Amino acid sequence: MNEAGFDPALLDRLDPGWRRWLVLCAEVGSTNDRAGELARAGAGHGSAVAAGRQTAGRGRKGAAWHCPAGEGLAFSVVLRPRLPLALWPRLSLVAGLVVAIELERLGLAARVKWPNDVLVGARKVCGVLVEAGAGFAVVGVGLNVNVGAFPAELAGTATSLQHELGRPVDREPLLVGIRHGLLCWLDEASADFAAVLAALGERCALRGTRVRATGSHGPIEGVVSGFGPGGELLVEDHGRLTRLVQADEIRPV
Ligand code: BTN
């Protein structure tokens, strides 16, 4: 193990070239911030930062991200998408999809809770934070791999891979696999977004569930019917269709 808690020999077996794209830090504030700094200094598409410990890891809407050192996986990938800027919101969907597919390889039925949480059962196992800079995006992934215990406020809604599988899971294959998946599926999102939507549709956590959400036009309630052609969430209520492009927390009711 190195000081960031990753096994270089295992990384060598998974990807002998990993030192060219991955920076391992024992401790950082936030891997998203560090990746952003690297991107501004010219780091290329697919460069990544992983940390043993984040002192200021954050989630969406400024929330803190709980990730005990050595138990969770916290990393960020620099992407330089060829997509027009207006389509960059697709990155969140792609990231959720990639994580769900990676967890399926472990035998878990993972689902994407729009836009980019990944759930196992009804519990959140992974959160994604996408931040855009000039000519690049940083995709930050926080995955509860071997997290044993959650703070009281998360105990009822969060889970970890170790908890779901009943055994500890190596973090290195997840890091390598998710980063690789992001690069592949980002190409797919540029070439054939319908294929991304089809893959997402098979993994939609809320399909058929009655939800409440606050969209750009205020609060809405209805049943999730899937994803629209632009990746928006479709919510139907008595024949009235709402296309959620952006929303605060979506809660089943
Ligand atoms: C969320 O669910 O609100 C998103 C959580 C994203 C957490 C990850 S951990 C790695 C990266 N660095 C951060 O500061 N945040 C993201």
mmCIF file of C-alpha atoms and ligand atoms in Angstrom:
data_model
loop_
_atom_site.group_PDB
_atom_site.id
_atom_site.type_symbol
_atom_site.label_atom_id
_atom_site.label_comp_id
_atom_site.label_asym_id
_atom_site.label_seq_id
_atom_site.Cartn_x
_atom_site.Cartn_y
_atom_site.Cartn_z
ATOM 1 C CA MET A 1 0.000 0.000 0.000
ATOM 2 C CA ASN A 2 1.214 3.534 -0.629
ATOM 3 C CA GLU A 3 0.494 6.471 1.663
ATOM 4 C CA ALA A 4 -2.840 7.139 -0.075
ATOM 5 C CA GLY A 5 -3.967 3.623 0.831
ATOM 6 C CA PHE A 6 -3.877 2.198 -2.706
ATOM 7 C CA ASP A 7 -1.904 -0.852 -3.797
ATOM 8 C CA PRO A 8 0.522 0.133 -6.619
ATOM 9 C CA ALA A 9 1.174 -3.517 -7.518
ATOM 10 C CA LEU A 10 -2.539 -4.113 -8.029
ATOM 11 C CA LEU A 11 -2.803 -0.905 -10.065
ATOM 12 C CA ASP A 12 0.141 -2.142 -12.182
ATOM 13 C CA ARG A 13 -1.743 -5.357 -12.937
ATOM 14 C CA LEU A 14 -4.927 -3.497 -13.802
ATOM 15 C CA ASP A 15 -3.306 -0.795 -15.941
ATOM 16 C CA PRO A 16 0.482 -0.723 -16.322
ATOM 17 C CA GLY A 17 0.216 2.888 -17.536
ATOM 18 C CA TRP A 18 -1.707 4.198 -14.504
ATOM 19 C CA ARG A 19 1.107 6.533 -13.395
ATOM 20 C CA ARG A 20 0.597 8.536 -16.582
ATOM 21 C CA TRP A 21 -2.988 9.484 -15.710
ATOM 22 C CA LEU A 22 -3.405 9.082 -11.955
ATOM 23 C CA VAL A 23 -2.195 11.304 -9.125
ATOM 24 C CA LEU A 24 -2.514 9.647 -5.713
ATOM 25 C CA CYS A 25 -2.658 11.960 -2.702
ATOM 26 C CA ALA A 26 -2.542 10.882 0.908
ATOM 27 C CA GLU A 27 -4.693 13.881 1.824
ATOM 28 C CA VAL A 28 -6.332 16.723 -0.103
ATOM 29 C CA GLY A 29 -9.104 19.207 0.572
ATOM 30 C CA SER A 30 -11.267 17.969 -2.282
ATOM 31 C CA THR A 31 -10.159 15.791 -5.200
ATOM 32 C CA ASN A 32 -12.435 17.907 -7.425
ATOM 33 C CA ASP A 33 -10.463 21.023 -6.509
ATOM 34 C CA ARG A 34 -7.120 19.275 -7.050
ATOM 35 C CA ALA A 35 -8.275 17.884 -10.409
ATOM 36 C CA GLY A 36 -9.496 21.364 -11.387
ATOM 37 C CA GLU A 37 -6.049 22.801 -10.591
ATOM 38 C CA LEU A 38 -4.400 20.109 -12.694
ATOM 39 C CA ALA A 39 -6.835 20.761 -15.567
ATOM 40 C CA ARG A 40 -6.118 24.494 -15.481
ATOM 41 C CA ALA A 41 -2.402 23.609 -15.617
ATOM 42 C CA GLY A 42 -3.056 21.556 -18.779
ATOM 43 C CA ALA A 43 -3.826 18.023 -17.525
ATOM 44 C CA GLY A 44 -5.301 15.970 -20.341
ATOM 45 C CA HIS A 45 -8.571 14.142 -20.897
ATOM 46 C CA GLY A 46 -8.766 11.217 -18.460
ATOM 47 C CA SER A 47 -6.304 12.552 -15.894
ATOM 48 C CA ALA A 48 -7.457 11.654 -12.396
ATOM 49 C CA VAL A 49 -6.798 12.383 -8.731
ATOM 50 C CA ALA A 50 -7.587 9.939 -5.938
ATOM 51 C CA ALA A 51 -7.123 10.618 -2.258
ATOM 52 C CA GLY A 52 -6.714 8.559 0.838
ATOM 53 C CA ARG A 53 -8.499 11.281 2.740
ATOM 54 C CA GLN A 54 -10.387 14.442 1.834
ATOM 55 C CA THR A 55 -10.515 17.163 4.460
ATOM 56 C CA ALA A 56 -13.170 19.170 2.585
ATOM 57 C CA GLY A 57 -14.905 16.646 0.347
ATOM 58 C CA ARG A 58 -18.171 18.087 -0.858
ATOM 59 C CA GLY A 59 -21.377 16.930 -2.430
ATOM 60 C CA ARG A 60 -23.988 18.737 -4.438
ATOM 61 C CA LYS A 61 -25.468 21.962 -3.103
ATOM 62 C CA GLY A 62 -22.446 22.478 -0.855
ATOM 63 C CA ALA A 63 -23.169 19.505 1.404
ATOM 64 C CA ALA A 64 -20.206 17.795 3.064
ATOM 65 C CA TRP A 65 -19.300 14.340 1.724
ATOM 66 C CA HIS A 66 -18.740 11.654 4.355
ATOM 67 C CA CYS A 67 -15.884 9.359 3.308
ATOM 68 C CA PRO A 68 -13.821 7.714 6.062
ATOM 69 C CA ALA A 69 -10.133 7.405 5.155
ATOM 70 C CA GLY A 70 -9.307 4.066 3.570
ATOM 71 C CA GLU A 71 -12.947 2.919 3.556
ATOM 72 C CA GLY A 72 -14.495 4.984 0.788
ATOM 73 C CA LEU A 73 -13.246 5.740 -2.700
ATOM 74 C CA ALA A 74 -12.961 9.434 -3.533
ATOM 75 C CA PHE A 75 -11.574 10.451 -6.886
ATOM 76 C CA SER A 76 -12.041 12.942 -9.680
ATOM 77 C CA VAL A 77 -11.479 12.639 -13.409
ATOM 78 C CA VAL A 78 -10.684 15.502 -15.783
ATOM 79 C CA LEU A 79 -12.691 15.303 -18.985
ATOM 80 C CA ARG A 80 -12.339 17.458 -22.053
ATOM 81 C CA PRO A 81 -15.612 16.598 -23.791
ATOM 82 C CA ARG A 82 -16.112 17.141 -27.490
ATOM 83 C CA LEU A 83 -19.782 17.739 -26.731
ATOM 84 C CA PRO A 84 -21.139 21.291 -27.104
ATOM 85 C CA LEU A 85 -21.259 22.996 -23.691
ATOM 86 C CA ALA A 86 -25.071 22.963 -23.681
ATOM 87 C CA LEU A 87 -24.924 19.148 -23.609
ATOM 88 C CA TRP A 88 -22.482 18.840 -20.717
ATOM 89 C CA PRO A 89 -25.305 18.067 -18.256
ATOM 90 C CA ARG A 90 -25.185 14.657 -19.953
ATOM 91 C CA LEU A 91 -21.910 14.031 -18.120
ATOM 92 C CA SER A 92 -23.755 13.549 -14.841
ATOM 93 C CA LEU A 93 -25.992 10.928 -16.381
ATOM 94 C CA VAL A 94 -23.048 9.168 -17.989
ATOM 95 C CA ALA A 95 -21.175 9.102 -14.675
ATOM 96 C CA GLY A 96 -24.109 7.553 -12.800
ATOM 97 C CA LEU A 97 -24.546 4.977 -15.552
ATOM 98 C CA VAL A 98 -20.863 4.033 -15.557
ATOM 99 C CA VAL A 99 -20.808 3.512 -11.798
ATOM 100 C CA ALA A 100 -23.978 1.405 -11.931
ATOM 101 C CA ILE A 101 -22.487 -0.811 -14.659
ATOM 102 C CA GLU A 102 -19.273 -1.206 -12.674
ATOM 103 C CA LEU A 103 -21.234 -2.292 -9.610
ATOM 104 C CA GLU A 104 -23.145 -4.828 -11.685
ATOM 105 C CA ARG A 105 -19.808 -6.526 -12.362
ATOM 106 C CA LEU A 106 -19.692 -7.175 -8.613
ATOM 107 C CA GLY A 107 -23.111 -8.785 -8.770
ATOM 108 C CA LEU A 108 -25.107 -5.837 -7.435
ATOM 109 C CA ALA A 109 -28.337 -4.561 -8.978
ATOM 110 C CA ALA A 110 -27.356 -0.902 -8.950
ATOM 111 C CA ARG A 111 -29.758 1.774 -10.166
ATOM 112 C CA VAL A 112 -29.313 5.415 -11.151
ATOM 113 C CA LYS A 113 -31.395 7.911 -9.239
ATOM 114 C CA TRP A 114 -31.623 10.835 -11.628
ATOM 115 C CA PRO A 115 -29.543 12.762 -12.146
ATOM 116 C CA ASN A 116 -26.515 11.016 -10.678
ATOM 117 C CA ASP A 117 -26.894 9.165 -7.430
ATOM 118 C CA VAL A 118 -26.356 5.439 -7.555
ATOM 119 C CA LEU A 119 -28.508 3.290 -5.320
ATOM 120 C CA VAL A 120 -28.478 -0.324 -4.243
ATOM 121 C CA GLY A 121 -32.004 -1.138 -3.166
ATOM 122 C CA ALA A 122 -33.327 2.136 -1.824
ATOM 123 C CA ARG A 123 -29.989 3.223 -0.355
ATOM 124 C CA LYS A 124 -27.368 5.521 -1.800
ATOM 125 C CA VAL A 125 -23.981 3.916 -2.406
ATOM 126 C CA CYS A 126 -22.398 6.590 -4.614
ATOM 127 C CA GLY A 127 -22.679 10.289 -5.351
ATOM 128 C CA VAL A 128 -21.272 12.177 -8.302
ATOM 129 C CA LEU A 129 -20.334 15.847 -8.434
ATOM 130 C CA VAL A 130 -19.667 17.287 -11.894
ATOM 131 C CA GLU A 131 -18.073 20.730 -12.074
ATOM 132 C CA ALA A 132 -17.224 22.588 -15.256
ATOM 133 C CA GLY A 133 -14.206 24.802 -15.925
ATOM 134 C CA ALA A 134 -12.931 26.517 -19.062
ATOM 135 C CA GLY A 135 -12.723 23.733 -21.636
ATOM 136 C CA PHE A 136 -12.870 20.917 -19.126
ATOM 137 C CA ALA A 137 -15.167 19.193 -16.665
ATOM 138 C CA VAL A 138 -14.247 17.446 -13.435
ATOM 139 C CA VAL A 139 -16.295 14.374 -12.560
ATOM 140 C CA GLY A 140 -15.949 13.622 -8.851
ATOM 141 C CA VAL A 141 -17.016 10.206 -7.621
ATOM 142 C CA GLY A 142 -17.626 9.319 -3.996
ATOM 143 C CA LEU A 143 -18.248 5.604 -3.606
ATOM 144 C CA ASN A 144 -18.979 3.917 -0.285
ATOM 145 C CA VAL A 145 -16.801 0.871 -0.777
ATOM 146 C CA ASN A 146 -15.879 -0.545 2.628
ATOM 147 C CA VAL A 147 -17.592 2.038 4.808
ATOM 148 C CA GLY A 148 -18.566 0.250 7.983
ATOM 149 C CA ALA A 149 -20.696 2.821 9.760
ATOM 150 C CA PHE A 150 -22.436 6.013 8.691
ATOM 151 C CA PRO A 151 -23.258 9.056 10.789
ATOM 152 C CA ALA A 152 -26.739 8.933 12.322
ATOM 153 C CA GLU A 153 -28.232 11.298 9.715
ATOM 154 C CA LEU A 154 -27.163 8.947 6.878
ATOM 155 C CA ALA A 155 -27.665 5.619 8.608
ATOM 156 C CA GLY A 156 -31.153 5.062 7.172
ATOM 157 C CA THR A 157 -30.402 6.115 3.603
ATOM 158 C CA ALA A 158 -26.798 5.125 2.817
ATOM 159 C CA THR A 159 -25.130 1.803 2.196
ATOM 160 C CA SER A 160 -21.712 0.474 1.185
ATOM 161 C CA LEU A 161 -20.480 -2.273 -1.121
ATOM 162 C CA GLN A 162 -19.067 -4.157 1.845
ATOM 163 C CA HIS A 163 -22.412 -4.012 3.573
ATOM 164 C CA GLU A 164 -24.298 -5.192 0.472
ATOM 165 C CA LEU A 165 -21.856 -7.970 -0.457
ATOM 166 C CA GLY A 166 -20.857 -9.055 3.041
ATOM 167 C CA ARG A 167 -17.160 -8.813 2.197
ATOM 168 C CA PRO A 168 -14.583 -6.055 1.648
ATOM 169 C CA VAL A 169 -14.001 -4.932 -1.920
ATOM 170 C CA ASP A 170 -10.744 -3.710 -3.513
ATOM 171 C CA ARG A 171 -10.954 -0.057 -4.472
ATOM 172 C CA GLU A 172 -8.324 -0.134 -7.247
ATOM 173 C CA PRO A 173 -10.394 -2.074 -9.848
ATOM 174 C CA LEU A 174 -13.314 0.267 -9.211
ATOM 175 C CA LEU A 175 -11.151 3.333 -9.732
ATOM 176 C CA VAL A 176 -9.601 1.974 -12.934
ATOM 177 C CA GLY A 177 -12.904 0.581 -14.222
ATOM 178 C CA ILE A 178 -14.995 3.689 -13.579
ATOM 179 C CA ARG A 179 -12.399 6.001 -15.136
ATOM 180 C CA HIS A 180 -12.175 3.730 -18.190
ATOM 181 C CA GLY A 181 -15.978 3.528 -18.388
ATOM 182 C CA LEU A 182 -16.269 7.310 -18.251
ATOM 183 C CA LEU A 183 -13.974 7.684 -21.244
ATOM 184 C CA CYS A 184 -15.835 5.033 -23.262
ATOM 185 C CA TRP A 185 -19.350 6.165 -22.402
ATOM 186 C CA LEU A 186 -18.488 9.813 -22.957
ATOM 187 C CA ASP A 187 -17.588 8.891 -26.540
ATOM 188 C CA GLU A 188 -20.917 7.078 -26.736
ATOM 189 C CA ALA A 189 -22.734 10.161 -25.390
ATOM 190 C CA SER A 190 -21.201 12.183 -28.226
ATOM 191 C CA ALA A 191 -21.883 9.635 -30.962
ATOM 192 C CA ASP A 192 -25.137 7.974 -29.904
ATOM 193 C CA PHE A 193 -26.851 9.443 -26.859
ATOM 194 C CA ALA A 194 -29.853 7.200 -27.480
ATOM 195 C CA ALA A 195 -27.646 4.234 -26.533
ATOM 196 C CA VAL A 196 -26.766 5.962 -23.254
ATOM 197 C CA LEU A 197 -30.450 6.617 -22.578
ATOM 198 C CA ALA A 198 -31.342 3.017 -23.336
ATOM 199 C CA ALA A 199 -28.707 1.791 -20.872
ATOM 200 C CA LEU A 200 -29.917 4.295 -18.303
ATOM 201 C CA GLY A 201 -33.529 3.358 -18.870
ATOM 202 C CA GLU A 202 -32.728 -0.209 -17.847
ATOM 203 C CA ARG A 203 -31.268 1.131 -14.601
ATOM 204 C CA CYS A 204 -33.734 3.880 -13.661
ATOM 205 C CA ALA A 205 -34.141 3.799 -9.879
ATOM 206 C CA LEU A 206 -37.414 5.696 -9.744
ATOM 207 C CA ARG A 207 -39.396 4.355 -12.692
ATOM 208 C CA GLY A 208 -43.001 3.799 -11.622
ATOM 209 C CA THR A 209 -42.423 5.572 -8.324
ATOM 210 C CA ARG A 210 -44.528 8.535 -7.212
ATOM 211 C CA VAL A 211 -42.178 11.387 -6.354
ATOM 212 C CA ARG A 212 -42.167 14.967 -5.231
ATOM 213 C CA ALA A 213 -39.538 17.384 -6.513
ATOM 214 C CA THR A 214 -38.898 21.067 -6.918
ATOM 215 C CA GLY A 215 -38.183 21.833 -10.543
ATOM 216 C CA SER A 216 -37.447 25.135 -12.246
ATOM 217 C CA HIS A 217 -41.204 25.899 -12.309
ATOM 218 C CA GLY A 218 -41.821 25.066 -8.671
ATOM 219 C CA PRO A 219 -42.893 21.920 -6.831
ATOM 220 C CA ILE A 220 -44.238 18.998 -8.802
ATOM 221 C CA GLU A 221 -45.590 15.578 -7.916
ATOM 222 C CA GLY A 222 -46.148 12.588 -10.160
ATOM 223 C CA VAL A 223 -44.969 9.170 -11.250
ATOM 224 C CA VAL A 224 -41.564 8.793 -12.922
ATOM 225 C CA SER A 225 -41.958 7.265 -16.377
ATOM 226 C CA GLY A 226 -38.332 7.359 -17.545
ATOM 227 C CA PHE A 227 -35.941 9.642 -19.396
ATOM 228 C CA GLY A 228 -36.664 12.030 -22.245
ATOM 229 C CA PRO A 229 -34.488 12.287 -25.370
ATOM 230 C CA GLY A 230 -32.269 14.948 -23.776
ATOM 231 C CA GLY A 231 -31.765 12.998 -20.559
ATOM 232 C CA GLU A 232 -34.477 14.889 -18.669
ATOM 233 C CA LEU A 233 -36.578 13.011 -16.112
ATOM 234 C CA LEU A 234 -40.180 12.439 -17.185
ATOM 235 C CA VAL A 235 -42.775 12.770 -14.448
ATOM 236 C CA GLU A 236 -46.466 12.175 -15.186
ATOM 237 C CA ASP A 237 -49.422 13.249 -13.143
ATOM 238 C CA HIS A 238 -52.950 12.496 -14.388
ATOM 239 C CA GLY A 239 -51.877 12.683 -18.034
ATOM 240 C CA ARG A 240 -49.804 15.827 -17.539
ATOM 241 C CA LEU A 241 -46.147 15.335 -18.402
ATOM 242 C CA THR A 242 -43.366 17.356 -16.758
ATOM 243 C CA ARG A 243 -39.826 17.201 -18.095
ATOM 244 C CA LEU A 244 -37.421 17.819 -15.232
ATOM 245 C CA VAL A 245 -34.191 19.261 -16.507
ATOM 246 C CA GLN A 246 -32.951 20.393 -13.135
ATOM 247 C CA ALA A 247 -34.365 19.650 -9.735
ATOM 248 C CA ASP A 248 -33.535 19.776 -6.087
ATOM 249 C CA GLU A 249 -33.942 16.586 -4.114
ATOM 250 C CA ILE A 250 -36.422 14.134 -5.621
ATOM 251 C CA ARG A 251 -38.252 12.205 -2.935
ATOM 252 C CA PRO A 252 -40.524 9.213 -3.253
ATOM 253 C CA VAL A 253 -43.873 9.959 -1.563
HETATM 254 C C1 BTN B 1 -23.359 14.049 -3.886
HETATM 255 O O1 BTN B 1 -23.934 12.967 -3.775
HETATM 256 O O2 BTN B 1 -23.835 15.083 -3.405
HETATM 257 C C2 BTN B 1 -22.059 14.100 -4.635
HETATM 258 C C3 BTN B 1 -20.914 13.593 -3.811
HETATM 259 C C4 BTN B 1 -19.592 13.651 -4.544
HETATM 260 C C5 BTN B 1 -18.419 13.318 -3.646
HETATM 261 C C6 BTN B 1 -17.137 13.172 -4.412
HETATM 262 S S1 BTN B 1 -15.838 12.472 -3.450
HETATM 263 C C7 BTN B 1 -14.702 12.841 -4.710
HETATM 264 C C8 BTN B 1 -15.056 14.210 -5.237
HETATM 265 N N1 BTN B 1 -14.448 15.247 -4.421
HETATM 266 C C9 BTN B 1 -15.343 15.988 -3.777
HETATM 267 O O3 BTN B 1 -15.085 16.944 -3.022
HETATM 268 N N2 BTN B 1 -16.581 15.553 -4.064
HETATM 269 C C10 BTN B 1 -16.556 14.454 -5.007
#
